PDB file of C-alpha atoms in Angstrom:
ATOM      1  CA  UNK A  80      12.980  11.085   7.591  1.00 49.00           C
ATOM      2  CA  UNK A  81      13.153   7.766   5.850  1.00 56.00           C
ATOM      3  CA  UNK A  82      14.324   7.743   2.280  1.00 77.00           C
ATOM      4  CA  UNK A  83      15.069   5.145  -0.348  1.00 82.00           C
ATOM      5  CA  UNK A  84      16.913   5.891  -3.548  1.00 86.00           C
ATOM      6  CA  UNK A  85      17.406   3.787  -6.626  1.00 88.00           C
ATOM      7  CA  UNK A  86      18.616   4.402 -10.128  1.00 86.00           C
ATOM      8  CA  UNK A  87      15.605   4.736 -12.412  1.00 87.00           C
ATOM      9  CA  UNK A  88      16.558   2.700 -15.411  1.00 93.00           C
ATOM     10  CA  UNK A  89      18.841  -0.152 -16.383  1.00 96.00           C
ATOM     11  CA  UNK A  90      19.200  -1.722 -19.794  1.00 97.00           C
ATOM     12  CA  UNK A  91      21.058  -4.993 -20.262  1.00 97.00           C
ATOM     13  CA  UNK A  92      21.573  -7.538 -22.976  1.00 97.00           C
ATOM     14  CA  UNK A  93      19.974 -10.935 -22.574  1.00 97.00           C
ATOM     15  CA  UNK A  94      22.411 -13.302 -20.895  1.00 97.00           C
ATOM     16  CA  UNK A  95      24.388 -10.553 -19.168  1.00 97.00           C
ATOM     17  CA  UNK A  96      24.259  -9.797 -15.454  1.00 97.00           C
ATOM     18  CA  UNK A  97      22.157  -6.975 -14.048  1.00 97.00           C
ATOM     19  CA  UNK A  98      22.961  -5.066 -10.884  1.00 97.00           C
ATOM     20  CA  UNK A  99      20.313  -2.893  -9.292  1.00 96.00           C
ATOM     21  CA  UNK A 100      21.383  -0.635  -6.452  1.00 95.00           C
ATOM     22  CA  UNK A 101      19.527   0.919  -3.555  1.00 93.00           C
ATOM     23  CA  UNK A 102      20.499   3.251  -0.749  1.00 93.00           C
ATOM     24  CA  UNK A 103      18.352   3.768   2.297  1.00 88.00           C
ATOM     25  CA  UNK A 104      18.282   5.697   5.541  1.00 85.00           C
ATOM     26  CA  UNK A 105      16.210   3.576   7.929  1.00 75.00           C
ATOM     27  CA  UNK A 106      18.462   0.771   9.187  1.00 72.00           C
ATOM     28  CA  UNK A 107      16.472  -0.543  12.118  1.00 75.00           C
ATOM     29  CA  UNK A 108      14.861  -3.527  10.425  1.00 78.00           C
ATOM     30  CA  UNK A 109      15.668  -7.181  10.728  1.00 82.00           C
ATOM     31  CA  UNK A 110      15.121  -7.925   7.066  1.00 86.00           C
ATOM     32  CA  UNK A 111      15.512  -6.013   3.824  1.00 88.00           C
ATOM     33  CA  UNK A 112      13.588  -6.907   0.711  1.00 89.00           C
ATOM     34  CA  UNK A 113      13.457  -6.718  -3.038  1.00 93.00           C
ATOM     35  CA  UNK A 114      10.143  -6.701  -4.890  1.00 93.00           C
ATOM     36  CA  UNK A 115       9.399  -7.139  -8.562  1.00 95.00           C
ATOM     37  CA  UNK A 116       6.558  -5.474 -10.422  1.00 92.00           C
ATOM     38  CA  UNK A 117       5.637  -6.750 -13.843  1.00 90.00           C
ATOM     39  CA  UNK A 118       3.677  -4.508 -16.219  1.00 83.00           C
ATOM     40  CA  UNK A 119       0.152  -3.776 -15.044  1.00 79.00           C
ATOM     41  CA  UNK A 120       0.495  -5.869 -11.919  1.00 83.00           C
ATOM     42  CA  UNK A 121       1.074  -5.441  -8.225  1.00 83.00           C
ATOM     43  CA  UNK A 122       4.394  -6.030  -6.521  1.00 87.00           C
ATOM     44  CA  UNK A 123       5.631  -9.421  -5.470  1.00 89.00           C
ATOM     45  CA  UNK A 124       8.337 -10.356  -3.027  1.00 88.00           C
ATOM     46  CA  UNK A 125      11.394 -11.430  -4.995  1.00 93.00           C
ATOM     47  CA  UNK A 126      13.957 -12.055  -2.300  1.00 93.00           C
ATOM     48  CA  UNK A 127      15.147 -10.808   1.055  1.00 90.00           C
ATOM     49  CA  UNK A 128      18.221 -10.686   3.239  1.00 92.00           C
ATOM     50  CA  UNK A 129      18.638 -10.836   6.978  1.00 91.00           C
ATOM     51  CA  UNK A 130      20.199  -7.637   8.223  1.00 89.00           C
ATOM     52  CA  UNK A 131      23.085  -9.496   9.869  1.00 91.00           C
ATOM     53  CA  UNK A 132      24.147 -11.015   6.569  1.00 93.00           C
ATOM     54  CA  UNK A 133      26.167  -9.321   3.887  1.00 95.00           C
ATOM     55  CA  UNK A 134      25.303 -11.662   1.056  1.00 96.00           C
ATOM     56  CA  UNK A 135      22.566 -14.039   0.109  1.00 96.00           C
ATOM     57  CA  UNK A 136      22.378 -16.151  -3.029  1.00 95.00           C
ATOM     58  CA  UNK A 137      19.124 -17.521  -4.361  1.00 91.00           C
ATOM     59  CA  UNK A 138      19.553 -19.245  -7.747  1.00 95.00           C
ATOM     60  CA  UNK A 139      20.208 -16.434 -10.247  1.00 97.00           C
ATOM     61  CA  UNK A 140      19.740 -13.764  -7.612  1.00 97.00           C
ATOM     62  CA  UNK A 141      22.444 -12.412  -5.327  1.00 97.00           C
ATOM     63  CA  UNK A 142      21.658  -9.823  -2.687  1.00 97.00           C
ATOM     64  CA  UNK A 143      24.490  -7.792  -1.229  1.00 97.00           C
ATOM     65  CA  UNK A 144      24.095  -5.699   1.876  1.00 96.00           C
ATOM     66  CA  UNK A 145      26.511  -3.081   3.139  1.00 94.00           C
ATOM     67  CA  UNK A 146      25.020  -1.959   6.424  1.00 91.00           C
ATOM     68  CA  UNK A 147      27.731   0.564   7.112  1.00 92.00           C
ATOM     69  CA  UNK A 148      26.993   2.420   3.893  1.00 93.00           C
ATOM     70  CA  UNK A 149      23.262   1.532   3.949  1.00 91.00           C
ATOM     71  CA  UNK A 150      23.540   0.099   0.498  1.00 94.00           C
ATOM     72  CA  UNK A 151      21.597  -2.839  -0.862  1.00 94.00           C
ATOM     73  CA  UNK A 152      22.068  -4.370  -4.266  1.00 96.00           C
ATOM     74  CA  UNK A 153      20.420  -7.059  -6.336  1.00 97.00           C
ATOM     75  CA  UNK A 154      22.390  -8.959  -8.934  1.00 98.00           C
ATOM     76  CA  UNK A 155      20.571 -11.030 -11.533  1.00 98.00           C
ATOM     77  CA  UNK A 156      22.794 -13.492 -13.353  1.00 98.00           C
ATOM     78  CA  UNK A 157      22.036 -14.571 -16.920  1.00 97.00           C
ATOM     79  CA  UNK A 158      19.319 -11.953 -17.267  1.00 98.00           C
ATOM     80  CA  UNK A 159      16.328 -13.105 -19.277  1.00 97.00           C
ATOM     81  CA  UNK A 160      13.534 -11.222 -21.031  1.00 95.00           C
ATOM     82  CA  UNK A 161      11.197 -12.396 -18.288  1.00 94.00           C
ATOM     83  CA  UNK A 162      13.251 -10.359 -15.831  1.00 96.00           C
ATOM     84  CA  UNK A 163      12.065  -7.133 -17.478  1.00 95.00           C
ATOM     85  CA  UNK A 164      10.144  -5.358 -14.737  1.00 95.00           C
ATOM     86  CA  UNK A 165      10.404  -2.639 -12.130  1.00 94.00           C
ATOM     87  CA  UNK A 166      12.356  -3.545  -9.024  1.00 95.00           C
ATOM     88  CA  UNK A 167      11.794  -1.915  -5.644  1.00 93.00           C
ATOM     89  CA  UNK A 168      13.895  -2.234  -2.527  1.00 91.00           C
ATOM     90  CA  UNK A 169      12.421  -2.091   0.961  1.00 86.00           C
ATOM     91  CA  UNK A 170      14.546  -1.420   4.016  1.00 81.00           C
ATOM     92  CA  UNK A 171      11.877  -2.850   6.293  1.00 74.00           C
ATOM     93  CA  UNK A 172      10.321  -1.027   9.205  1.00 67.00           C
ATOM     94  CA  UNK A 173       6.994  -2.451  10.314  1.00 63.00           C
ATOM     95  CA  UNK A 174       5.162   0.814  10.688  1.00 65.00           C
ATOM     96  CA  UNK A 175       6.444   2.376   7.518  1.00 71.00           C
ATOM     97  CA  UNK A 176       6.659   1.077   3.985  1.00 76.00           C
ATOM     98  CA  UNK A 177       8.210   3.642   1.711  1.00 73.00           C
ATOM     99  CA  UNK A 178       9.587   2.973  -1.710  1.00 75.00           C
ATOM    100  CA  UNK A 179      11.775   4.902  -3.969  1.00 71.00           C
ATOM    101  CA  UNK A 180      11.007   5.309  -7.629  1.00 78.00           C
ATOM    102  CA  UNK A 181      12.034   1.771  -8.421  1.00 90.00           C
ATOM    103  CA  UNK A 182      14.427   0.642 -11.115  1.00 94.00           C
ATOM    104  CA  UNK A 183      13.026  -0.287 -14.481  1.00 94.00           C
ATOM    105  CA  UNK A 184      15.033  -3.144 -15.950  1.00 96.00           C
ATOM    106  CA  UNK A 185      14.851  -3.534 -19.710  1.00 96.00           C
ATOM    107  CA  UNK A 186      16.339  -6.674 -21.255  1.00 96.00           C
ATOM    108  CA  UNK A 187      17.137  -6.603 -24.961  1.00 93.00           C
ATOM    109  CA  UNK A 188      18.349  -9.319 -27.324  1.00 89.00           C
TER     110      UNK A 188
ATOM    111  CA  UNK B 193       1.874 -17.736   1.959  1.00 60.00           C
ATOM    112  CA  UNK B 194       0.146 -14.568   2.996  1.00 66.00           C
ATOM    113  CA  UNK B 195      -2.145 -12.995   0.461  1.00 87.00           C
ATOM    114  CA  UNK B 196      -3.528  -9.518   0.110  1.00 92.00           C
ATOM    115  CA  UNK B 197      -6.530  -9.199  -2.128  1.00 93.00           C
ATOM    116  CA  UNK B 198      -7.529  -5.899  -3.673  1.00 95.00           C
ATOM    117  CA  UNK B 199     -10.771  -5.162  -5.485  1.00 96.00           C
ATOM    118  CA  UNK B 200     -11.756  -4.041  -7.975  1.00 96.00           C
ATOM    119  CA  UNK B 201      -8.836  -4.462 -10.335  1.00 94.00           C
ATOM    120  CA  UNK B 202     -10.265  -1.944 -12.776  1.00 95.00           C
ATOM    121  CA  UNK B 203     -12.931   0.696 -12.407  1.00 97.00           C
ATOM    122  CA  UNK B 204     -14.198   3.422 -14.668  1.00 96.00           C
ATOM    123  CA  UNK B 205     -16.332   6.093 -13.092  1.00 96.00           C
ATOM    124  CA  UNK B 206     -17.861   9.396 -14.016  1.00 96.00           C
ATOM    125  CA  UNK B 207     -16.387  12.601 -12.776  1.00 97.00           C
ATOM    126  CA  UNK B 208     -17.959  13.641  -9.487  1.00 97.00           C
ATOM    127  CA  UNK B 209     -18.796  10.161  -8.282  1.00 97.00           C
ATOM    128  CA  UNK B 210     -17.070   8.207  -5.513  1.00 97.00           C
ATOM    129  CA  UNK B 211     -15.208   4.944  -5.817  1.00 97.00           C
ATOM    130  CA  UNK B 212     -14.390   2.473  -3.057  1.00 97.00           C
ATOM    131  CA  UNK B 213     -11.390   0.177  -3.234  1.00 97.00           C
ATOM    132  CA  UNK B 214     -11.094  -2.743  -0.856  1.00 97.00           C
ATOM    133  CA  UNK B 215      -7.948  -4.339   0.473  1.00 95.00           C
ATOM    134  CA  UNK B 216      -8.185  -7.593   2.394  1.00 94.00           C
ATOM    135  CA  UNK B 217      -5.550  -9.678   4.109  1.00 91.00           C
ATOM    136  CA  UNK B 218      -6.815 -13.182   3.421  1.00 90.00           C
ATOM    137  CA  UNK B 219      -4.910 -15.364   5.845  1.00 85.00           C
ATOM    138  CA  UNK B 220      -3.289 -13.040   8.321  1.00 85.00           C
ATOM    139  CA  UNK B 221      -4.229 -10.095  10.445  1.00 85.00           C
ATOM    140  CA  UNK B 222      -2.923  -6.736   9.411  1.00 85.00           C
ATOM    141  CA  UNK B 223      -3.106  -4.019  12.023  1.00 83.00           C
ATOM    142  CA  UNK B 224      -1.420  -1.700   9.572  1.00 88.00           C
ATOM    143  CA  UNK B 225      -2.008  -1.398   5.855  1.00 92.00           C
ATOM    144  CA  UNK B 226      -0.508   1.015   3.385  1.00 92.00           C
ATOM    145  CA  UNK B 227      -2.079   2.730   0.398  1.00 95.00           C
ATOM    146  CA  UNK B 228      -0.073   3.856  -2.599  1.00 93.00           C
ATOM    147  CA  UNK B 229      -0.639   5.649  -5.813  1.00 93.00           C
ATOM    148  CA  UNK B 230       1.580   4.776  -8.721  1.00 88.00           C
ATOM    149  CA  UNK B 231       2.196   7.411 -11.319  1.00 77.00           C
ATOM    150  CA  UNK B 232       3.052   6.773 -14.961  1.00 70.00           C
ATOM    151  CA  UNK B 233       6.720   7.319 -14.254  1.00 64.00           C
ATOM    152  CA  UNK B 234       6.581   4.247 -12.025  1.00 68.00           C
ATOM    153  CA  UNK B 235       7.228   5.730  -8.585  1.00 77.00           C
ATOM    154  CA  UNK B 236       5.076   4.424  -5.779  1.00 83.00           C
ATOM    155  CA  UNK B 237       3.822   7.268  -3.662  1.00 87.00           C
ATOM    156  CA  UNK B 238       2.753   6.396  -0.152  1.00 88.00           C
ATOM    157  CA  UNK B 239      -0.601   8.077   0.377  1.00 93.00           C
ATOM    158  CA  UNK B 240      -1.491   6.956   3.864  1.00 93.00           C
ATOM    159  CA  UNK B 241      -0.965   4.385   6.551  1.00 92.00           C
ATOM    160  CA  UNK B 242      -4.171   2.705   7.615  1.00 90.00           C
ATOM    161  CA  UNK B 243      -4.389   1.641  11.265  1.00 86.00           C
ATOM    162  CA  UNK B 244      -7.036  -0.759  12.478  1.00 85.00           C
ATOM    163  CA  UNK B 245      -9.448   0.911  14.828  1.00 84.00           C
ATOM    164  CA  UNK B 246      -7.995   4.371  14.508  1.00 85.00           C
ATOM    165  CA  UNK B 247      -7.622   7.187  12.042  1.00 88.00           C
ATOM    166  CA  UNK B 248      -5.331   6.799   9.109  1.00 92.00           C
ATOM    167  CA  UNK B 249      -2.080   8.707   8.939  1.00 92.00           C
ATOM    168  CA  UNK B 250      -1.868  10.680   5.722  1.00 95.00           C
ATOM    169  CA  UNK B 251       1.303  11.725   3.986  1.00 91.00           C
ATOM    170  CA  UNK B 252       1.935  15.356   3.334  1.00 91.00           C
ATOM    171  CA  UNK B 253      -0.003  16.669   0.381  1.00 92.00           C
ATOM    172  CA  UNK B 254      -2.646  13.935   0.411  1.00 94.00           C
ATOM    173  CA  UNK B 255      -6.140  15.251   1.015  1.00 94.00           C
ATOM    174  CA  UNK B 256      -7.763  13.216   3.751  1.00 93.00           C
ATOM    175  CA  UNK B 257     -11.243  14.408   2.831  1.00 95.00           C
ATOM    176  CA  UNK B 258     -10.757  13.271  -0.727  1.00 96.00           C
ATOM    177  CA  UNK B 259      -9.154   9.928  -0.007  1.00 97.00           C
ATOM    178  CA  UNK B 260     -11.140   8.423   2.819  1.00 96.00           C
ATOM    179  CA  UNK B 261      -9.560   5.447   4.496  1.00 94.00           C
ATOM    180  CA  UNK B 262     -11.366   3.088   6.805  1.00 92.00           C
ATOM    181  CA  UNK B 263      -9.715   0.172   8.574  1.00 90.00           C
ATOM    182  CA  UNK B 264     -12.602  -1.305  10.496  1.00 82.00           C
ATOM    183  CA  UNK B 265     -11.203  -4.795  11.018  1.00 88.00           C
ATOM    184  CA  UNK B 266      -7.881  -6.588  11.141  1.00 88.00           C
ATOM    185  CA  UNK B 267      -8.394  -7.924   7.638  1.00 91.00           C
ATOM    186  CA  UNK B 268     -10.008  -5.089   5.717  1.00 93.00           C
ATOM    187  CA  UNK B 269      -9.028  -1.575   4.779  1.00 94.00           C
ATOM    188  CA  UNK B 270     -10.911   0.543   2.273  1.00 96.00           C
ATOM    189  CA  UNK B 271      -9.914   3.588   0.271  1.00 97.00           C
ATOM    190  CA  UNK B 272     -12.722   5.756  -1.054  1.00 97.00           C
ATOM    191  CA  UNK B 273     -11.911   8.323  -3.680  1.00 97.00           C
ATOM    192  CA  UNK B 274     -14.623  10.926  -3.211  1.00 97.00           C
ATOM    193  CA  UNK B 275     -15.870  13.248  -5.912  1.00 96.00           C
ATOM    194  CA  UNK B 276     -13.400  11.769  -8.339  1.00 96.00           C
ATOM    195  CA  UNK B 277     -11.895  13.887 -11.080  1.00 96.00           C
ATOM    196  CA  UNK B 278      -9.882  12.870 -14.130  1.00 95.00           C
ATOM    197  CA  UNK B 279      -6.640  13.803 -12.359  1.00 94.00           C
ATOM    198  CA  UNK B 280      -7.410  11.084  -9.802  1.00 95.00           C
ATOM    199  CA  UNK B 281      -7.030   8.496 -12.537  1.00 95.00           C
ATOM    200  CA  UNK B 282      -4.153   6.303 -11.501  1.00 93.00           C
ATOM    201  CA  UNK B 283      -3.063   2.896 -10.312  1.00 93.00           C
ATOM    202  CA  UNK B 284      -3.726   2.411  -6.601  1.00 95.00           C
ATOM    203  CA  UNK B 285      -2.015  -0.344  -4.615  1.00 94.00           C
ATOM    204  CA  UNK B 286      -2.455  -1.516  -1.048  1.00 94.00           C
ATOM    205  CA  UNK B 287       0.022  -3.419   1.060  1.00 92.00           C
ATOM    206  CA  UNK B 288       0.422  -5.017   4.444  1.00 89.00           C
ATOM    207  CA  UNK B 289       3.394  -6.468   6.246  1.00 81.00           C
ATOM    208  CA  UNK B 290       3.446 -10.145   7.151  1.00 77.00           C
ATOM    209  CA  UNK B 291       4.910 -11.842  10.193  1.00 74.00           C
ATOM    210  CA  UNK B 292       8.498 -11.471   9.022  1.00 74.00           C
ATOM    211  CA  UNK B 293       7.752  -7.885   8.030  1.00 77.00           C
ATOM    212  CA  UNK B 294       7.860  -8.753   4.353  1.00 82.00           C
ATOM    213  CA  UNK B 295       5.298  -6.763   2.416  1.00 85.00           C
ATOM    214  CA  UNK B 296       2.411  -8.330   0.556  1.00 89.00           C
ATOM    215  CA  UNK B 297       0.649  -6.332  -2.091  1.00 90.00           C
ATOM    216  CA  UNK B 298      -2.761  -6.230  -3.571  1.00 92.00           C
ATOM    217  CA  UNK B 299      -3.097  -6.665  -7.298  1.00 90.00           C
ATOM    218  CA  UNK B 300      -3.695  -2.965  -7.720  1.00 92.00           C
ATOM    219  CA  UNK B 301      -6.708  -1.000  -8.936  1.00 95.00           C
ATOM    220  CA  UNK B 302      -6.643   0.903 -12.196  1.00 94.00           C
ATOM    221  CA  UNK B 303      -8.984   3.855 -11.727  1.00 96.00           C
ATOM    222  CA  UNK B 304     -10.110   5.812 -14.751  1.00 96.00           C
ATOM    223  CA  UNK B 305     -12.285   8.857 -14.213  1.00 96.00           C
ATOM    224  CA  UNK B 306     -14.107  10.070 -17.307  1.00 96.00           C
TER     225      UNK B 306
END
């Protein structure tokens, strides 16, 4: 069945880069997504990548996709305290929307 | 952009009562909506997939008689927690996919059963 796995926790110093990784099994989708959940709130779309691309840059965010290995990563440059949140990846699939545990990013001074 | 609205955002109910949570797609039609429960350790557990005009598909281990899902229109799905108990206290989130298959989420409902 479909499965998504992420590391649970990442701690970085303010100003450093953060890299959040995700592996997935369902590779049939056109787009893959990253969502951000701030404390006590719902999830919001952060960024996405077309499945035929291997990299997408969006300001401080860089998404890398390795379709062969079914590996998706999110790099946040110059990480700020406002980036502290839980990040979920989504491998798409219209009729299914399964998340892994999410990665909690903690940014410290 | 597409918006999914979820209500209420917080509810406190007495043990044994039922609580209804609404999830609306405000500017798009959602034939499929998803209901999640988020546990304190952050993981989002898919409870069920709500299909407009048909019965919901429940994930293994989720009691369909306890968590009633109704998807009567293309813009509204409801989750009713029946005979709620303190262990049902949790954060419940709904979601629907937009035209590009990106997911839009409700604001979540914090249910506390006392």
